[in-house]
Amino acid sequence: MIKLEDSKNALAESMESFIWFLNRWVESLYRQLQSASDEPSITQRQYWVLCILKKGGPYKMSELGEILQTTYGSLTVMIDRLVEKGLVERFYLPDDRRVVMVRITHDGRMCLEQYKNKFLDIIVKNLERLTEEDRKRLSNAIDEVITIVKNISDL
């Protein structure tokens, strides 16, 4: 008889393997994206910063650092590069000029959209290797995983 604790541990190990393989595949997709582009406009990490700023910004630099789990110094360098490209802008709160805020610009939104479309094209090319049946199974599995993870997380 399988103990409940053993099945929980086995499931946790399966999840860890799933996450590891998914991360490896995503890394492969980003490499394919970089090699497909003549001149990469932004890095993977910059893409995520733009996504975060678009969905929830503007943010204080300190809040953004917490979300990205990065140091203030590393974040400053990344934001400097995005500012130089015109993709984000810094501004200060009128009532407290010590607080540095960051928001995505119009050009940042456009760049994000272009990058996302290229990334989706790479995913589509990878998924073309699957049969129609496998694509349906994958789609259903993704829906199930998202539903379950939403139930066990605070996302």
mmCIF file of N, CA and C in Angstrom, residues 16-110:
data_model
loop_
_atom_site.group_PDB
_atom_site.id
_atom_site.type_symbol
_atom_site.label_atom_id
_atom_site.label_comp_id
_atom_site.label_asym_id
_atom_site.label_seq_id
_atom_site.Cartn_x
_atom_site.Cartn_y
_atom_site.Cartn_z
ATOM 1 N N GLU A 16 8.837 18.990 -9.889
ATOM 2 C CA GLU A 16 10.185 19.552 -10.019
ATOM 3 C C GLU A 16 10.773 19.193 -11.379
ATOM 4 N N SER A 17 10.585 17.948 -11.807
ATOM 5 C CA SER A 17 11.074 17.523 -13.128
ATOM 6 C C SER A 17 10.365 18.266 -14.246
ATOM 7 N N PHE A 18 9.062 18.424 -14.106
ATOM 8 C CA PHE A 18 8.277 19.146 -15.105
ATOM 9 C C PHE A 18 8.776 20.581 -15.238
ATOM 10 N N ILE A 19 8.974 21.247 -14.113
ATOM 11 C CA ILE A 19 9.456 22.633 -14.122
ATOM 12 C C ILE A 19 10.840 22.702 -14.748
ATOM 13 N N TRP A 20 11.706 21.755 -14.404
ATOM 14 C CA TRP A 20 13.060 21.734 -14.950
ATOM 15 C C TRP A 20 13.018 21.586 -16.470
ATOM 16 N N PHE A 21 12.225 20.620 -16.977
ATOM 17 C CA PHE A 21 12.139 20.425 -18.424
ATOM 18 C C PHE A 21 11.493 21.615 -19.120
ATOM 19 N N LEU A 22 10.475 22.174 -18.500
ATOM 20 C CA LEU A 22 9.818 23.344 -19.086
ATOM 21 C C LEU A 22 10.795 24.516 -19.171
ATOM 22 N N ASN A 23 11.566 24.739 -18.118
ATOM 23 C CA ASN A 23 12.570 25.806 -18.151
ATOM 24 C C ASN A 23 13.616 25.562 -19.227
ATOM 25 N N ARG A 24 14.043 24.318 -19.371
ATOM 26 C CA ARG A 24 15.021 24.000 -20.426
ATOM 27 C C ARG A 24 14.439 24.280 -21.811
ATOM 28 N N TRP A 25 13.176 23.932 -22.012
ATOM 29 C CA TRP A 25 12.537 24.179 -23.301
ATOM 30 C C TRP A 25 12.413 25.681 -23.551
ATOM 31 N N VAL A 26 12.028 26.433 -22.529
ATOM 32 C CA VAL A 26 11.905 27.889 -22.674
ATOM 33 C C VAL A 26 13.266 28.501 -23.006
ATOM 34 N N GLU A 27 14.320 28.040 -22.342
ATOM 35 C CA GLU A 27 15.666 28.523 -22.661
ATOM 36 C C GLU A 27 16.004 28.226 -24.125
ATOM 37 N N SER A 28 15.632 27.044 -24.582
ATOM 38 C CA SER A 28 15.860 26.680 -25.984
ATOM 39 C C SER A 28 15.080 27.601 -26.920
ATOM 40 N N LEU A 29 13.847 27.913 -26.554
ATOM 41 C CA LEU A 29 13.032 28.824 -27.370
ATOM 42 C C LEU A 29 13.681 30.201 -27.459
ATOM 43 N N TYR A 30 14.188 30.697 -26.330
ATOM 44 C CA TYR A 30 14.836 32.008 -26.337
ATOM 45 C C TYR A 30 16.110 31.986 -27.181
ATOM 46 N N ARG A 31 16.853 30.885 -27.130
ATOM 47 C CA ARG A 31 18.048 30.782 -27.991
ATOM 48 C C ARG A 31 17.644 30.794 -29.456
ATOM 49 N N GLN A 32 16.575 30.079 -29.786
ATOM 50 C CA GLN A 32 16.084 30.070 -31.166
ATOM 51 C C GLN A 32 15.648 31.468 -31.588
ATOM 52 N N LEU A 33 15.003 32.168 -30.682
ATOM 53 C CA LEU A 33 14.562 33.532 -30.972
ATOM 54 C C LEU A 33 15.751 34.441 -31.233
ATOM 55 N N GLN A 34 16.767 34.352 -30.373
ATOM 56 C CA GLN A 34 17.953 35.190 -30.550
ATOM 57 C C GLN A 34 18.667 34.877 -31.859
ATOM 58 N N SER A 35 18.765 33.606 -32.213
ATOM 59 C CA SER A 35 19.472 33.260 -33.449
ATOM 60 C C SER A 35 18.639 33.594 -34.692
ATOM 61 N N ALA A 36 17.327 33.666 -34.551
ATOM 62 C CA ALA A 36 16.461 33.996 -35.691
ATOM 63 C C ALA A 36 16.437 35.495 -35.972
ATOM 64 N N SER A 37 16.776 36.297 -34.966
ATOM 65 C CA SER A 37 16.742 37.750 -35.126
ATOM 66 C C SER A 37 18.101 38.246 -35.597
ATOM 67 N N ASP A 38 18.085 39.125 -36.588
ATOM 68 C CA ASP A 38 19.331 39.699 -37.081
ATOM 69 C C ASP A 38 20.027 40.487 -35.977
ATOM 70 N N GLU A 39 19.243 41.273 -35.279
ATOM 71 C CA GLU A 39 19.811 42.061 -34.194
ATOM 72 C C GLU A 39 18.827 42.018 -33.032
ATOM 73 N N PRO A 40 19.180 41.279 -31.991
ATOM 74 C CA PRO A 40 18.250 41.169 -30.867
ATOM 75 C C PRO A 40 17.994 42.530 -30.233
ATOM 76 N N SER A 41 16.725 42.890 -30.122
ATOM 77 C CA SER A 41 16.382 44.205 -29.598
ATOM 78 C C SER A 41 16.442 44.233 -28.069
ATOM 79 N N ILE A 42 15.993 43.162 -27.447
ATOM 80 C CA ILE A 42 16.012 43.092 -25.990
ATOM 81 C C ILE A 42 16.381 41.680 -25.558
ATOM 82 N N THR A 43 16.811 41.582 -24.315
ATOM 83 C CA THR A 43 17.146 40.270 -23.757
ATOM 84 C C THR A 43 15.887 39.653 -23.154
ATOM 85 N N GLN A 44 15.995 38.386 -22.802
ATOM 86 C CA GLN A 44 14.890 37.675 -22.162
ATOM 87 C C GLN A 44 14.490 38.370 -20.861
ATOM 88 N N ARG A 45 15.471 38.752 -20.088
ATOM 89 C CA ARG A 45 15.211 39.413 -18.800
ATOM 90 C C ARG A 45 14.547 40.777 -19.020
ATOM 91 N N GLN A 46 14.996 41.509 -20.036
ATOM 92 C CA GLN A 46 14.376 42.797 -20.341
ATOM 93 C C GLN A 46 12.927 42.606 -20.790
ATOM 94 N N TYR A 47 12.685 41.530 -21.521
ATOM 95 C CA TYR A 47 11.324 41.200 -21.943
ATOM 96 C C TYR A 47 10.420 41.048 -20.720
ATOM 97 N N TRP A 48 10.909 40.315 -19.717
ATOM 98 C CA TRP A 48 10.094 40.097 -18.515
ATOM 99 C C TRP A 48 9.863 41.403 -17.764
ATOM 100 N N VAL A 49 10.867 42.271 -17.726
ATOM 101 C CA VAL A 49 10.691 43.574 -17.071
ATOM 102 C C VAL A 49 9.596 44.360 -17.787
ATOM 103 N N LEU A 50 9.632 44.387 -19.102
ATOM 104 C CA LEU A 50 8.613 45.102 -19.865
ATOM 105 C C LEU A 50 7.233 44.499 -19.642
ATOM 106 N N CYS A 51 7.147 43.159 -19.585
ATOM 107 C CA CYS A 51 5.862 42.496 -19.312
ATOM 108 C C CYS A 51 5.316 42.921 -17.959
ATOM 109 N N ILE A 52 6.168 42.909 -16.955
ATOM 110 C CA ILE A 52 5.756 43.282 -15.595
ATOM 111 C C ILE A 52 5.292 44.730 -15.561
ATOM 112 N N LEU A 53 6.045 45.609 -16.203
ATOM 113 C CA LEU A 53 5.676 47.025 -16.214
ATOM 114 C C LEU A 53 4.377 47.256 -16.975
ATOM 115 N N LYS A 54 4.165 46.523 -18.049
ATOM 116 C CA LYS A 54 2.938 46.691 -18.820
ATOM 117 C C LYS A 54 1.722 46.210 -18.023
ATOM 118 N N LYS A 55 1.869 45.088 -17.345
ATOM 119 C CA LYS A 55 0.726 44.510 -16.634
ATOM 120 C C LYS A 55 0.419 45.208 -15.319
ATOM 121 N N GLY A 56 1.446 45.708 -14.611
ATOM 122 C CA GLY A 56 1.173 46.242 -13.293
ATOM 123 C C GLY A 56 1.801 47.567 -12.976
ATOM 124 N N GLY A 57 2.532 48.127 -13.911
ATOM 125 C CA GLY A 57 3.292 49.337 -13.620
ATOM 126 C C GLY A 57 2.431 50.571 -13.572
ATOM 127 N N PRO A 58 3.020 51.690 -13.232
ATOM 128 C CA PRO A 58 4.427 51.872 -12.886
ATOM 129 C C PRO A 58 4.748 51.296 -11.504
ATOM 130 N N TYR A 59 6.029 51.023 -11.309
ATOM 131 C CA TYR A 59 6.509 50.472 -10.045
ATOM 132 C C TYR A 59 7.631 51.324 -9.487
ATOM 133 N N LYS A 60 7.739 51.285 -8.157
ATOM 134 C CA LYS A 60 8.938 51.804 -7.520
ATOM 135 C C LYS A 60 10.060 50.855 -7.890
ATOM 136 N N MET A 61 11.259 51.372 -8.009
ATOM 137 C CA MET A 61 12.407 50.514 -8.320
ATOM 138 C C MET A 61 12.524 49.398 -7.286
ATOM 139 N N SER A 62 12.305 49.704 -6.018
ATOM 140 C CA SER A 62 12.423 48.695 -4.967
ATOM 141 C C SER A 62 11.380 47.595 -5.142
ATOM 142 N N GLU A 63 10.146 47.962 -5.525
ATOM 143 C CA GLU A 63 9.098 46.962 -5.764
ATOM 144 C C GLU A 63 9.456 46.080 -6.949
ATOM 145 N N LEU A 64 9.945 46.693 -8.001
ATOM 146 C CA LEU A 64 10.323 45.945 -9.195
ATOM 147 C C LEU A 64 11.451 44.961 -8.880
ATOM 148 N N GLY A 65 12.411 45.398 -8.083
ATOM 149 C CA GLY A 65 13.505 44.530 -7.666
ATOM 150 C C GLY A 65 13.002 43.322 -6.897
ATOM 151 N N GLU A 66 11.996 43.525 -6.038
ATOM 152 C CA GLU A 66 11.418 42.414 -5.279
ATOM 153 C C GLU A 66 10.709 41.439 -6.198
ATOM 154 N N ILE A 67 9.948 41.956 -7.140
ATOM 155 C CA ILE A 67 9.227 41.098 -8.077
ATOM 156 C C ILE A 67 10.205 40.248 -8.885
ATOM 157 N N LEU A 68 11.282 40.876 -9.340
ATOM 158 C CA LEU A 68 12.275 40.182 -10.166
ATOM 159 C C LEU A 68 13.291 39.404 -9.338
ATOM 160 N N GLN A 69 13.241 39.585 -8.036
ATOM 161 C CA GLN A 69 14.193 38.948 -7.124
ATOM 162 C C GLN A 69 15.628 39.227 -7.555
ATOM 163 N N THR A 70 15.901 40.516 -7.715
ATOM 164 C CA THR A 70 17.234 40.940 -8.118
ATOM 165 C C THR A 70 17.677 42.106 -7.236
ATOM 166 N N THR A 71 18.960 42.349 -7.244
ATOM 167 C CA THR A 71 19.488 43.436 -6.441
ATOM 168 C C THR A 71 19.165 44.779 -7.091
ATOM 169 N N TYR A 72 19.201 45.807 -6.284
ATOM 170 C CA TYR A 72 18.939 47.159 -6.775
ATOM 171 C C TYR A 72 19.985 47.551 -7.821
ATOM 172 N N GLY A 73 21.238 47.142 -7.579
ATOM 173 C CA GLY A 73 22.315 47.467 -8.515
ATOM 174 C C GLY A 73 22.101 46.829 -9.881
ATOM 175 N N SER A 74 21.768 45.546 -9.900
ATOM 176 C CA SER A 74 21.521 44.849 -11.171
ATOM 177 C C SER A 74 20.323 45.443 -11.892
ATOM 178 N N LEU A 75 19.286 45.748 -11.115
ATOM 179 C CA LEU A 75 18.090 46.326 -11.706
ATOM 180 C C LEU A 75 18.391 47.694 -12.298
ATOM 181 N N THR A 76 19.194 48.487 -11.609
ATOM 182 C CA THR A 76 19.553 49.820 -12.102
ATOM 183 C C THR A 76 20.238 49.732 -13.456
ATOM 184 N N VAL A 77 21.170 48.793 -13.605
ATOM 185 C CA VAL A 77 21.869 48.613 -14.882
ATOM 186 C C VAL A 77 20.875 48.229 -15.979
ATOM 187 N N MET A 78 19.966 47.291 -15.670
ATOM 188 C CA MET A 78 18.989 46.860 -16.664
ATOM 189 C C MET A 78 18.059 48.005 -17.046
ATOM 190 N N ILE A 79 17.586 48.752 -16.059
ATOM 191 C CA ILE A 79 16.688 49.875 -16.346
ATOM 192 C C ILE A 79 17.432 50.958 -17.125
ATOM 193 N N ASP A 80 18.693 51.206 -16.795
ATOM 194 C CA ASP A 80 19.499 52.172 -17.559
ATOM 195 C C ASP A 80 19.498 51.811 -19.040
ATOM 196 N N ARG A 81 19.705 50.539 -19.339
ATOM 197 C CA ARG A 81 19.742 50.091 -20.741
ATOM 198 C C ARG A 81 18.382 50.255 -21.411
ATOM 199 N N LEU A 82 17.320 49.947 -20.678
ATOM 200 C CA LEU A 82 15.979 50.111 -21.243
ATOM 201 C C LEU A 82 15.628 51.588 -21.442
ATOM 202 N N VAL A 83 16.112 52.443 -20.548
ATOM 203 C CA VAL A 83 15.906 53.894 -20.705
ATOM 204 C C VAL A 83 16.650 54.385 -21.940
ATOM 205 N N GLU A 84 17.908 53.929 -22.109
ATOM 206 C CA GLU A 84 18.700 54.327 -23.284
ATOM 207 C C GLU A 84 18.003 53.938 -24.584
ATOM 208 N N LYS A 85 17.302 52.809 -24.572
ATOM 209 C CA LYS A 85 16.583 52.353 -25.764
ATOM 210 C C LYS A 85 15.223 53.036 -25.911
ATOM 211 N N GLY A 86 14.840 53.813 -24.907
ATOM 212 C CA GLY A 86 13.554 54.506 -24.948
ATOM 213 C C GLY A 86 12.369 53.613 -24.635
ATOM 214 N N LEU A 87 12.618 52.471 -23.990
ATOM 215 C CA LEU A 87 11.549 51.503 -23.737
ATOM 216 C C LEU A 87 10.892 51.675 -22.378
ATOM 217 N N VAL A 88 11.604 52.279 -21.442
ATOM 218 C CA VAL A 88 11.034 52.628 -20.139
ATOM 219 C C VAL A 88 11.492 54.030 -19.774
ATOM 220 N N GLU A 89 10.815 54.616 -18.818
ATOM 221 C CA GLU A 89 11.232 55.921 -18.317
ATOM 222 C C GLU A 89 11.163 55.928 -16.803
ATOM 223 N N ARG A 90 12.079 56.682 -16.240
ATOM 224 C CA ARG A 90 12.091 56.901 -14.791
ATOM 225 C C ARG A 90 11.386 58.228 -14.521
ATOM 226 N N PHE A 91 10.750 58.273 -13.363
ATOM 227 C CA PHE A 91 10.180 59.547 -12.905
ATOM 228 C C PHE A 91 10.124 59.504 -11.386
ATOM 229 N N TYR A 92 9.881 60.634 -10.805
ATOM 230 C CA TYR A 92 9.862 60.753 -9.351
ATOM 231 C C TYR A 92 8.462 61.106 -8.896
ATOM 232 N N LEU A 93 8.114 60.658 -7.714
ATOM 233 C CA LEU A 93 6.825 61.028 -7.137
ATOM 234 C C LEU A 93 6.867 62.504 -6.756
ATOM 235 N N PRO A 94 5.847 63.253 -7.114
ATOM 236 C CA PRO A 94 5.848 64.690 -6.809
ATOM 237 C C PRO A 94 5.969 64.980 -5.311
ATOM 238 N N ASP A 95 5.362 64.144 -4.476
ATOM 239 C CA ASP A 95 5.376 64.407 -3.035
ATOM 240 C C ASP A 95 6.593 63.813 -2.329
ATOM 241 N N ASP A 96 7.384 62.978 -3.034
ATOM 242 C CA ASP A 96 8.606 62.426 -2.438
ATOM 243 C C ASP A 96 9.602 62.136 -3.558
ATOM 244 N N ARG A 97 10.444 63.075 -3.855
ATOM 245 C CA ARG A 97 11.366 62.958 -4.991
ATOM 246 C C ARG A 97 12.465 61.930 -4.754
ATOM 247 N N ARG A 98 12.511 61.352 -3.564
ATOM 248 C CA ARG A 98 13.492 60.287 -3.309
ATOM 249 C C ARG A 98 13.051 58.968 -3.926
ATOM 250 N N VAL A 99 11.759 58.830 -4.186
ATOM 251 C CA VAL A 99 11.205 57.580 -4.714
ATOM 252 C C VAL A 99 11.311 57.579 -6.231
ATOM 253 N N VAL A 100 12.092 56.628 -6.748
ATOM 254 C CA VAL A 100 12.270 56.491 -8.194
ATOM 255 C C VAL A 100 11.235 55.497 -8.710
ATOM 256 N N MET A 101 10.474 55.940 -9.674
ATOM 257 C CA MET A 101 9.448 55.104 -10.300
ATOM 258 C C MET A 101 9.881 54.758 -11.718
ATOM 259 N N VAL A 102 9.351 53.642 -12.227
ATOM 260 C CA VAL A 102 9.665 53.209 -13.588
ATOM 261 C C VAL A 102 8.360 52.813 -14.265
ATOM 262 N N ARG A 103 8.222 53.224 -15.532
ATOM 263 C CA ARG A 103 7.055 52.814 -16.320
ATOM 264 C C ARG A 103 7.481 52.530 -17.746
ATOM 265 N N ILE A 104 6.693 51.716 -18.412
ATOM 266 C CA ILE A 104 6.954 51.370 -19.810
ATOM 267 C C ILE A 104 6.501 52.540 -20.682
ATOM 268 N N THR A 105 7.216 52.773 -21.769
ATOM 269 C CA THR A 105 6.857 53.827 -22.718
ATOM 270 C C THR A 105 6.048 53.230 -23.869
ATOM 271 N N HIS A 106 5.562 54.108 -24.729
ATOM 272 C CA HIS A 106 4.857 53.643 -25.930
ATOM 273 C C HIS A 106 5.791 52.754 -26.767
ATOM 274 N N ASP A 107 7.041 53.198 -26.951
ATOM 275 C CA ASP A 107 7.998 52.392 -27.713
ATOM 276 C C ASP A 107 8.260 51.052 -27.016
ATOM 277 N N GLY A 108 8.249 51.065 -25.684
ATOM 278 C CA GLY A 108 8.420 49.828 -24.930
ATOM 279 C C GLY A 108 7.274 48.857 -25.186
ATOM 280 N N ARG A 109 6.062 49.388 -25.253
ATOM 281 C CA ARG A 109 4.895 48.540 -25.548
ATOM 282 C C ARG A 109 4.988 47.952 -26.960
ATOM 283 N N MET A 110 5.440 48.779 -27.881
ATOM 284 C CA MET A 110 5.585 48.306 -29.267
ATOM 285 C C MET A 110 6.666 47.222 -29.362
#
